Amino acid sequence: MTVTATSVDERDQLEPRAEPAPRAARIARRLVPAAAAALSGVLLYVSFPPRTLWWLALPAFAVFGWCLRGRTWKAGLGLGYLFGLGFLLPLLVWTGVEVGSGPWLALVAVEAVFIALVGAGIAAVSRLPVWPVWAAAVWIAGEAARARVPFGGFPWGKIAFGQADGVFLPLAALGGTPVLGFAVVLCGFGLYETVRQLAGARRARTVQRGAAAAAVLTVVVPVAGAFAASPLVSDAAEDGYATVAVIQGNVPRAGLGFNAQRRAVLDYHVRETERLAERVRAGKVAQPDFVLWPENSSDIDPFRNPDARAVIDMAVKAIGVPISVGGVVEADNGKLYNEQILWDPQKGPTDTYDKRQIQPFGEYIPLRSFISNFSSDVDMVRQNFSRGTKPGVFTMAGTKVGLATCYEAAFDWAVRDTVTHGAQMISVPSNNATFDRSEMTYQQLAMSRIRAVEHSRTVTVPVTSGVSAVIMPDGRIVQKTAMFTADSLVEKVPLRSSQTPATRLGVLPEALLVLIAAGGLGWAGAAAVRSRRSER
């Protein structure tokens, strides 16, 4: 048998060499996924409040899944960063309302790094069987990291916080924000995988039944789970009712400058409380059992300023029931606290709660000496606030009211431990005047709606300048104010003491999803190592 070698030229004639793709086509192959990643991030932003387009999160993650599936981790890193920029740049624009674009852009640049790392992780697990499950878990692991570091974390933009009007909402009562967010992301990635399987079957004229069924299940199971969890959502009273009043006194003008007019802010809240007392005496509204004022309703320390103490006492006596007053208080040791003060009409101040999750670059400046080299804005926070150490639960006219002050509403633990310490309802006193008429107040209001369902508690949101609201345990807003309008809300609300699975489980669902993400990344890493070895 004779074997004849074929020359290179002959082989080229038999098998013509493929022409290299035109340069424009190569550029397009890179730009199209990049543009799609950024635009899908924008689409995710549009799904967030004040819009009620919660369902847009699903196509946003479907497109993001198309961008990432089958790519290298390096490509995933870049595409994830673009997705993060598309999402966070418009979502967090309110952070620059008073201090300019520098801090806003810096915050987004840092937070988008977490999403970039998530993108790399999703690209890595996208070759695994049932990859949407692993990918959704990687997203939640990224949210868990972002909620903790740096400087105590920044959970703003959790997927769960965009779902207050969505069909997935009951899952908050099952496993909190991690399970709710996981279901949404899984459904989005599953939607893309289902379309991909159907398209592949159409081209090949054959169906990979196992893969197709798994893809469909990643869409069906989250939706079915949400409907199965709906019995956990209830606004039935378990411990009777309380009639609560929420005061929105308004501010002289929006912006940081309103702190210079802090006496006017205090007087506004006193005046609105006295108006409420007049309406009660006239029989126009019910007598409340207690009254809730916002954060920073008295930036004058009433323990050190007799005039502030006198006007607060006057307002409390006028309405004749306890008031929770938001104050800025300097302790005997010189430390400054963002404090809620329980003020009784007979006994005066009887209890306090010091805000525990204080806002970096707002209530304190981390790395002050270093950052001052780049920005003089740090001088706007002349003295750092100190952190409280104990959960806030006031007993007001026999009702246990849990307190999560403003920024704390974004943190799972800060709301949950008020309920585990006996809160029958929750109040989220806030001050959004600094952020003018931006979307910030609506984003925060949506968080409070999620917390209401998560822990099956009435949630009140007293805000200096709006939007103040009363939220039922099923997440419905039954009353709310307009922005920058002095007003009061009076509502009879159900009190509840049972704990949802989310309350009882605490951090466990999130920890389990992080472990699933770690397992998927480990599996993907091992598969990549085996593939490289086989190529050698």
Coordinates of C-alpha atoms in Angstrom, one line a residue:
M1 CA 0.0 0.0 0.0
T2 CA 1.4 3.3 -1.0
V3 CA 0.7 6.5 0.9
T4 CA 1.2 9.7 -0.9
A5 CA 1.6 13.0 1.0
T6 CA -0.5 15.9 -0.2
S7 CA 1.3 19.1 -0.6
V8 CA 0.2 22.2 1.2
D9 CA -0.7 23.9 -2.2
E10 CA -2.7 20.9 -3.2
R11 CA -4.6 20.8 0.1
D12 CA -5.4 24.5 -0.3
Q13 CA -6.9 23.8 -3.7
L14 CA -9.0 20.9 -2.3
E15 CA -10.1 22.9 0.8
P16 CA -10.1 26.6 0.0
R17 CA -9.0 28.7 2.9
A18 CA -11.8 30.6 4.6
E19 CA -11.7 34.3 4.0
P20 CA -11.1 36.3 7.2
A21 CA -14.2 38.1 8.3
P22 CA -14.3 41.8 7.3
R23 CA -13.1 44.2 9.9
A24 CA -16.5 45.8 10.2
A25 CA -18.1 42.4 11.0
R26 CA -15.4 41.7 13.7
I27 CA -16.1 45.1 15.3
A28 CA -19.8 44.5 15.2
R29 CA -19.4 41.2 16.9
R30 CA -17.8 43.0 19.8
L31 CA -20.0 46.1 19.8
V32 CA -23.4 44.4 19.6
P33 CA -23.0 42.4 22.9
A34 CA -21.5 45.5 24.6
A35 CA -24.4 47.7 23.5
A36 CA -26.9 45.0 24.4
A37 CA -25.4 44.6 27.9
A38 CA -25.6 48.4 28.6
L39 CA -29.1 48.7 27.2
S40 CA -30.3 45.7 29.2
G41 CA -29.0 47.4 32.3
V42 CA -31.0 50.5 31.4
L43 CA -34.1 48.3 30.9
L44 CA -33.6 46.9 34.4
Y45 CA -33.5 50.4 35.7
V46 CA -36.8 51.2 34.0
S47 CA -38.4 48.3 35.9
F48 CA -37.7 50.1 39.2
P49 CA -40.0 52.6 41.0
P50 CA -41.6 55.1 40.6
R51 CA -42.6 53.1 37.5
T52 CA -44.6 49.9 38.0
L53 CA -43.0 48.1 35.1
W54 CA -41.6 45.3 37.3
W55 CA -41.9 42.7 34.5
L56 CA -39.2 44.5 32.5
A57 CA -36.6 42.9 34.8
L58 CA -37.3 39.6 33.0
P59 CA -36.3 40.6 29.5
A60 CA -33.5 42.7 31.0
F61 CA -31.9 39.5 32.4
A62 CA -32.8 37.5 29.3
V63 CA -30.8 39.9 27.2
F64 CA -28.0 39.9 29.7
G65 CA -28.0 36.1 29.6
W66 CA -27.7 36.2 25.8
C67 CA -24.7 38.6 26.2
L68 CA -22.9 36.3 28.7
R69 CA -23.6 32.7 27.8
G70 CA -20.6 30.9 26.4
R71 CA -18.2 33.7 26.8
T72 CA -14.9 33.9 28.6
W73 CA -14.8 35.2 32.2
K74 CA -12.8 38.2 30.9
A75 CA -15.6 39.1 28.4
G76 CA -18.1 38.6 31.2
L77 CA -16.2 41.0 33.4
G78 CA -16.4 43.8 30.7
L79 CA -20.0 43.1 29.8
G80 CA -21.0 42.9 33.4
Y81 CA -19.5 46.3 34.0
L82 CA -21.4 47.8 31.1
F83 CA -24.6 46.2 32.4
G84 CA -23.9 47.7 35.9
L85 CA -23.3 51.2 34.4
G86 CA -26.5 51.0 32.4
F87 CA -28.4 50.0 35.5
L88 CA -26.8 52.1 38.3
L89 CA -26.0 55.4 36.5
P90 CA -29.7 56.4 36.2
L91 CA -30.8 54.5 39.3
L92 CA -28.5 56.4 41.6
V93 CA -28.5 59.8 39.9
W94 CA -30.2 61.3 43.0
T95 CA -27.0 60.9 45.0
G96 CA -25.6 63.9 43.1
V97 CA -28.6 66.2 43.5
E98 CA -26.8 68.4 46.1
V99 CA -23.2 67.5 45.9
G100 CA -22.6 67.3 42.1
S101 CA -21.8 64.6 39.7
G102 CA -18.4 63.6 41.2
P103 CA -19.7 61.5 44.2
W104 CA -22.5 60.0 42.0
L105 CA -20.1 58.9 39.3
A106 CA -17.6 57.6 41.9
L107 CA -20.3 55.6 43.7
V108 CA -21.6 54.0 40.4
A109 CA -18.0 53.2 39.3
V110 CA -17.3 51.3 42.5
E111 CA -20.7 49.5 42.7
A112 CA -20.5 48.5 39.1
V113 CA -17.4 46.6 39.9
F114 CA -19.5 44.1 41.9
I115 CA -21.7 43.6 38.9
A116 CA -18.7 43.1 36.7
L117 CA -17.5 40.3 38.9
V118 CA -20.9 38.8 38.8
G119 CA -20.8 39.0 35.0
A120 CA -17.5 37.1 35.0
G121 CA -19.0 34.5 37.3
I122 CA -22.2 34.1 35.2
A123 CA -20.0 33.7 32.0
A124 CA -18.1 31.0 33.8
V125 CA -21.1 28.9 34.9
S126 CA -23.0 29.5 31.6
R127 CA -21.7 26.3 30.1
L128 CA -23.0 24.1 33.0
P129 CA -26.2 22.1 32.8
V130 CA -29.2 24.2 34.0
W131 CA -27.0 27.2 33.9
P132 CA -29.8 29.7 34.8
V133 CA -29.9 28.3 38.3
W134 CA -26.2 28.8 38.9
A135 CA -26.2 32.2 37.2
A136 CA -29.1 33.5 39.3
A137 CA -27.3 32.3 42.5
V138 CA -24.1 34.1 41.4
W139 CA -26.2 37.3 41.0
I140 CA -27.5 37.0 44.6
A141 CA -24.0 36.3 45.9
G142 CA -23.0 39.5 44.3
E143 CA -25.8 41.3 46.0
A144 CA -24.8 39.8 49.3
A145 CA -21.3 41.1 48.9
R146 CA -22.5 44.6 47.8
A147 CA -24.7 44.8 50.9
R148 CA -21.7 44.3 53.2
V149 CA -18.6 46.0 51.7
P150 CA -17.1 48.5 51.6
F151 CA -18.0 50.7 54.6
G152 CA -20.9 48.5 55.7
G153 CA -22.3 47.9 52.2
F154 CA -24.7 49.6 49.9
P155 CA -27.7 47.3 49.0
W156 CA -29.5 50.0 47.0
G157 CA -30.7 48.4 43.7
K158 CA -31.3 44.9 45.0
I159 CA -33.6 43.2 42.4
A160 CA -36.2 42.6 45.1
F161 CA -36.6 46.3 45.6
G162 CA -38.0 46.7 42.1
Q163 CA -40.7 44.1 42.6
A164 CA -43.2 45.7 45.0
D165 CA -45.9 45.6 42.3
G166 CA -44.9 42.2 40.8
V167 CA -46.3 38.7 40.9
F168 CA -43.1 37.5 42.7
L169 CA -43.8 39.6 45.8
P170 CA -45.1 36.8 48.1
L171 CA -41.7 35.2 47.9
A172 CA -40.4 38.0 50.2
A173 CA -42.4 36.3 53.0
L174 CA -40.9 33.0 52.2
G175 CA -37.2 33.8 52.1
G176 CA -36.8 37.6 52.1
T177 CA -35.1 39.7 49.5
P178 CA -32.6 37.1 48.4
V179 CA -35.3 34.5 47.5
L180 CA -37.4 37.2 45.8
G181 CA -34.5 38.5 43.8
F182 CA -33.3 34.9 42.9
A183 CA -36.7 34.1 41.5
V184 CA -36.8 37.1 39.3
V185 CA -33.2 36.7 37.9
L186 CA -33.8 32.9 37.4
C187 CA -37.0 33.6 35.5
G188 CA -35.2 36.1 33.3
F189 CA -32.2 33.8 32.5
G190 CA -34.7 30.9 32.1
L191 CA -36.7 32.9 29.6
Y192 CA -33.6 33.4 27.4
E193 CA -32.6 29.7 27.7
T194 CA -36.1 28.6 26.8
V195 CA -36.0 30.7 23.6
R196 CA -32.5 29.4 22.8
Q197 CA -33.7 25.8 23.2
L198 CA -36.7 26.4 21.0
A199 CA -34.6 28.1 18.3
G200 CA -32.0 25.3 18.4
A201 CA -34.7 22.7 18.0
R202 CA -36.2 24.5 15.1
R203 CA -32.8 24.7 13.3
A204 CA -31.9 21.1 14.0
R205 CA -35.5 19.8 13.7
T206 CA -35.0 17.8 16.9
V207 CA -35.6 18.6 20.5
Q208 CA -33.2 17.9 23.4
R209 CA -36.0 17.1 25.7
G210 CA -34.1 17.2 29.0
A211 CA -32.5 20.5 28.3
A212 CA -35.7 22.0 27.0
A213 CA -37.7 20.8 30.0
A214 CA -35.1 22.2 32.4
A215 CA -35.3 25.6 30.6
V216 CA -39.0 25.7 30.8
L217 CA -38.9 24.8 34.5
T218 CA -36.6 27.7 35.3
V219 CA -39.4 30.0 34.1
V220 CA -42.4 28.0 35.5
V221 CA -41.0 27.2 39.0
P222 CA -40.4 30.8 40.2
V223 CA -43.9 31.9 39.1
A224 CA -45.5 28.8 40.6
G225 CA -43.5 29.3 43.8
A226 CA -44.8 32.9 44.1
F227 CA -48.4 31.7 43.8
A228 CA -47.8 28.9 46.3
A229 CA -46.3 31.5 48.7
S230 CA -49.3 33.8 48.5
P231 CA -51.1 32.4 51.6
L232 CA -48.1 33.7 53.6
V233 CA -49.3 37.3 52.7
S234 CA -52.1 38.6 55.0
D235 CA -53.3 41.9 56.5
A236 CA -55.5 40.2 59.1
A237 CA -55.1 41.6 62.6
E238 CA -53.6 39.1 65.1
D239 CA -53.3 41.5 68.1
G240 CA -56.1 43.9 67.4
Y241 CA -55.6 47.3 65.8
A242 CA -53.9 50.6 66.5
T243 CA -54.8 54.0 65.2
V244 CA -51.5 55.6 64.1
A245 CA -50.8 59.1 62.9
V246 CA -47.9 60.0 60.6
I247 CA -46.7 63.6 60.5
Q248 CA -45.1 65.2 57.5
G249 CA -44.2 68.8 58.5
N250 CA -42.3 69.7 55.3
V251 CA -39.2 71.8 55.2
P252 CA -38.5 75.5 54.3
R253 CA -36.7 74.5 51.2
A254 CA -35.1 71.4 49.7
G255 CA -31.5 70.6 49.9
L256 CA -28.7 70.4 52.4
G257 CA -29.3 74.0 53.3
F258 CA -32.4 73.2 55.1
N259 CA -30.3 72.0 58.1
A260 CA -29.4 75.6 58.6
Q261 CA -33.1 76.2 59.2
R262 CA -33.5 73.4 61.6
R263 CA -35.7 75.4 64.0
A264 CA -38.1 76.0 61.2
V265 CA -38.3 72.3 60.4
L266 CA -39.0 71.5 64.1
D267 CA -41.7 74.3 64.1
Y268 CA -43.3 72.9 61.0
H269 CA -43.7 69.5 62.6
V270 CA -45.0 71.0 65.8
R271 CA -47.5 73.0 63.8
E272 CA -48.8 70.1 61.8
T273 CA -49.2 68.0 65.0
E274 CA -51.2 70.9 66.5
R275 CA -53.4 71.0 63.3
L276 CA -54.0 67.3 63.7
A277 CA -55.0 67.8 67.3
E278 CA -57.5 70.5 66.2
R279 CA -59.0 68.1 63.6
V280 CA -59.3 65.4 66.2
R281 CA -61.1 67.7 68.6
A282 CA -63.4 68.7 65.7
G283 CA -64.2 65.1 65.1
K284 CA -62.8 65.1 61.5
V285 CA -60.3 62.3 62.2
A286 CA -60.0 59.6 64.8
Q287 CA -57.9 60.1 67.9
P288 CA -54.6 58.4 67.2
D289 CA -53.1 56.0 69.8
F290 CA -49.6 57.4 69.0
V291 CA -47.9 59.7 66.5
L292 CA -44.8 59.2 64.4
W293 CA -42.5 62.0 63.3
P294 CA -39.8 61.7 60.7
E295 CA -36.0 61.4 61.0
N296 CA -34.5 64.9 61.5
S297 CA -37.8 66.4 62.6
S298 CA -35.8 68.1 65.4
D299 CA -32.2 68.7 64.4
I300 CA -31.9 70.8 67.5
D301 CA -31.0 68.6 70.5
P302 CA -34.0 68.8 72.8
F303 CA -31.9 67.5 75.7
R304 CA -29.5 70.4 75.4
N305 CA -31.9 73.1 74.1
P306 CA -34.8 74.1 76.4
D307 CA -36.7 75.9 73.6
A308 CA -36.7 72.8 71.4
R309 CA -37.8 70.7 74.4
A310 CA -40.6 73.1 75.2
V311 CA -42.1 73.1 71.7
I312 CA -41.9 69.3 71.4
D313 CA -43.6 69.0 74.8
M314 CA -46.3 71.4 73.7
A315 CA -47.0 69.4 70.6
V316 CA -47.1 66.1 72.5
K317 CA -49.5 67.6 75.1
A318 CA -51.7 69.0 72.3
I319 CA -52.3 65.6 70.7
G320 CA -52.3 63.9 74.1
V321 CA -50.5 60.7 73.0
P322 CA -46.9 59.5 72.7
I323 CA -44.8 60.8 69.8
S324 CA -41.7 59.3 68.3
V325 CA -39.5 62.3 67.5
G326 CA -36.5 62.2 65.2
G327 CA -33.7 64.1 66.7
V328 CA -30.0 64.8 66.4
V329 CA -28.6 64.3 69.9
E330 CA -25.1 64.9 71.4
A331 CA -24.4 62.5 74.2
D332 CA -22.5 63.4 77.4
N333 CA -19.3 61.9 75.9
G334 CA -19.5 64.2 72.9
K335 CA -20.7 61.6 70.4
L336 CA -23.4 62.5 67.9
Y337 CA -26.4 60.2 67.3
N338 CA -29.3 60.1 64.8
E339 CA -31.9 59.3 67.4
Q340 CA -35.6 58.5 67.7
I341 CA -37.0 59.7 71.0
L342 CA -40.1 58.4 72.6
W343 CA -41.9 61.4 74.1
D344 CA -44.8 60.8 76.5
P345 CA -47.4 63.6 77.2
Q346 CA -47.0 63.1 81.0
K347 CA -43.4 61.8 81.5
G348 CA -41.6 63.5 78.6
P349 CA -38.8 61.6 76.9
T350 CA -38.7 58.0 78.2
D351 CA -36.8 55.9 75.6
T352 CA -34.4 56.3 72.7
Y353 CA -33.2 54.4 69.6
D354 CA -29.9 55.3 68.0
K355 CA -29.6 54.6 64.3
R356 CA -27.2 51.7 63.8
Q357 CA -26.6 51.6 60.0
I358 CA -25.3 55.1 59.4
Q359 CA -24.7 56.3 55.9
P360 CA -21.1 56.6 54.7
F361 CA -20.2 60.0 53.2
G362 CA -23.6 61.3 54.5
E363 CA -23.6 60.8 58.3
Y364 CA -19.9 59.9 58.6
I365 CA -16.8 60.2 56.4
P366 CA -14.7 57.0 56.2
L367 CA -11.0 57.6 55.5
R368 CA -11.6 61.3 56.0
S369 CA -8.0 62.5 55.9
F370 CA -7.3 60.5 52.7
I371 CA -10.5 61.5 50.8
S372 CA -10.1 65.2 51.8
N373 CA -7.1 65.2 49.4
F374 CA -9.5 64.8 46.5
S375 CA -12.7 66.6 47.6
S376 CA -13.5 69.4 50.0
D377 CA -17.1 68.2 50.2
V378 CA -16.1 66.0 53.2
D379 CA -16.1 69.2 55.3
M380 CA -19.9 69.3 54.9
V381 CA -20.0 66.5 57.5
R382 CA -18.2 68.3 60.2
Q383 CA -18.7 65.7 62.9
N384 CA -19.2 62.0 62.3
F385 CA -22.3 60.3 63.7
S386 CA -21.8 57.3 66.0
R387 CA -23.6 54.0 65.6
G388 CA -26.3 52.7 68.0
T389 CA -26.0 49.2 69.3
K390 CA -29.5 48.0 70.2
P391 CA -32.5 47.2 68.1
G392 CA -35.2 49.9 68.3
V393 CA -38.6 48.8 69.6
F394 CA -40.8 51.4 71.3
T395 CA -43.8 50.5 73.4
M396 CA -46.3 53.2 72.4
A397 CA -49.8 53.0 74.0
G398 CA -49.3 49.3 74.4
T399 CA -48.2 48.7 70.8
K400 CA -44.6 47.5 70.1
V401 CA -43.3 49.7 67.2
G402 CA -40.1 48.6 65.5
L403 CA -37.8 51.4 64.2
A404 CA -35.6 51.3 61.1
T405 CA -34.4 54.8 60.3
C406 CA -34.3 55.8 56.7
Y407 CA -31.1 54.2 55.2
E408 CA -31.6 51.1 57.5
A409 CA -34.6 50.0 55.5
A410 CA -32.2 48.8 52.7
F411 CA -30.5 46.4 55.1
D412 CA -32.2 43.0 55.8
W413 CA -30.9 42.6 59.3
A414 CA -31.8 46.1 60.4
V415 CA -35.5 45.6 59.8
R416 CA -35.7 41.9 60.7
D417 CA -34.3 42.2 64.3
T418 CA -37.0 44.7 65.2
V419 CA -39.5 42.0 64.5
T420 CA -37.6 39.3 66.3
H421 CA -37.5 41.6 69.3
G422 CA -41.3 41.8 69.3
A423 CA -42.4 44.6 67.0
Q424 CA -46.0 44.3 66.0
M425 CA -45.6 47.0 63.3
I426 CA -42.6 48.9 61.8
S427 CA -41.9 52.5 61.3
V428 CA -39.3 53.8 58.8
P429 CA -38.8 57.5 59.8
S430 CA -36.9 59.2 56.9
N431 CA -35.6 62.5 55.7
N432 CA -35.5 62.8 51.9
A433 CA -35.4 66.6 51.6
T434 CA -31.7 66.5 50.6
F435 CA -32.6 64.7 47.4
D436 CA -35.3 67.2 46.2
R437 CA -37.9 65.6 43.9
S438 CA -35.7 62.8 42.7
E439 CA -36.7 59.1 42.5
M440 CA -35.0 58.3 45.7
T441 CA -38.1 58.7 47.9
Y442 CA -40.1 56.3 45.6
Q443 CA -37.3 53.8 45.6
Q444 CA -37.1 53.9 49.4
L445 CA -40.9 53.6 49.7
A446 CA -40.8 50.4 47.5
M447 CA -38.3 49.0 50.0
S448 CA -40.7 49.6 52.8
R449 CA -43.4 47.8 50.8
I450 CA -41.1 44.8 50.4
R451 CA -40.4 44.8 54.2
A452 CA -44.1 44.9 55.0
V453 CA -44.6 41.6 53.1
E454 CA -41.3 40.1 54.2
H455 CA -42.2 40.3 57.8
S456 CA -46.0 40.6 57.5
R457 CA -46.2 43.9 59.4
T458 CA -47.8 47.2 58.9
V459 CA -45.1 49.7 57.9
T460 CA -45.4 53.5 58.3
V461 CA -43.1 55.9 56.5
P462 CA -43.0 59.3 58.1
V463 CA -40.9 61.6 55.9
T464 CA -39.9 65.3 56.4
S465 CA -40.9 66.3 52.9
G466 CA -42.5 63.3 51.3
V467 CA -43.6 60.8 50.3
S468 CA -45.0 59.7 53.6
A469 CA -47.2 56.6 53.6
V470 CA -49.0 53.9 55.5
I471 CA -48.5 50.4 54.1
M472 CA -50.5 47.3 55.0
P473 CA -48.8 43.9 55.8
D474 CA -49.7 42.8 52.2
G475 CA -47.6 45.7 50.7
R476 CA -50.6 47.9 49.7
I477 CA -50.2 51.6 50.3
V478 CA -53.5 52.8 51.8
Q479 CA -52.5 56.4 52.4
K480 CA -49.7 58.6 51.2
T481 CA -48.8 62.3 51.0
A482 CA -47.6 64.5 48.2
M483 CA -44.0 65.7 48.1
F484 CA -43.0 69.0 49.8
T485 CA -46.5 69.4 51.4
A486 CA -47.3 69.6 55.1
D487 CA -49.8 66.9 55.9
S488 CA -50.8 64.2 58.3
L489 CA -52.1 60.6 57.8
V490 CA -54.3 58.8 60.3
E491 CA -55.1 55.2 59.8
K492 CA -56.4 52.2 61.8
V493 CA -53.8 49.4 61.1
P494 CA -53.6 45.7 62.0
L495 CA -51.1 44.5 64.5
R496 CA -49.4 41.2 64.0
S497 CA -47.1 39.0 66.1
S498 CA -46.6 35.8 64.0
Q499 CA -43.3 35.5 62.1
T500 CA -43.0 34.6 58.4
P501 CA -40.6 32.0 57.2
A502 CA -38.4 34.9 56.0
T503 CA -38.3 36.3 59.5
R504 CA -37.5 33.0 61.2
L505 CA -34.9 31.9 58.6
G506 CA -33.0 35.2 58.6
V507 CA -29.8 35.0 56.6
L508 CA -30.0 31.3 55.9
P509 CA -31.7 31.5 52.4
E510 CA -29.0 34.0 51.3
A511 CA -26.3 31.8 52.7
L512 CA -27.7 28.8 50.8
L513 CA -27.8 30.7 47.6
V514 CA -24.2 31.9 48.1
L515 CA -23.1 28.3 48.6
I516 CA -24.9 27.3 45.4
A517 CA -23.1 30.0 43.6
A518 CA -19.8 28.9 45.0
G519 CA -20.6 25.3 44.0
G520 CA -21.3 26.3 40.5
L521 CA -18.2 28.4 40.2
G522 CA -16.1 25.5 41.5
W523 CA -17.7 23.1 39.1
A524 CA -17.1 25.5 36.2
G525 CA -13.5 26.0 37.3
A526 CA -12.8 22.3 37.5
A527 CA -14.4 21.7 34.1
A528 CA -12.2 24.5 32.6
V529 CA -9.0 22.9 34.1
R530 CA -10.0 19.4 32.6
S531 CA -10.6 21.0 29.2
R532 CA -7.2 22.6 29.2
R533 CA -5.5 19.4 30.2
S534 CA -7.3 17.4 27.4
E535 CA -6.2 20.0 24.8
R536 CA -2.6 19.3 25.8

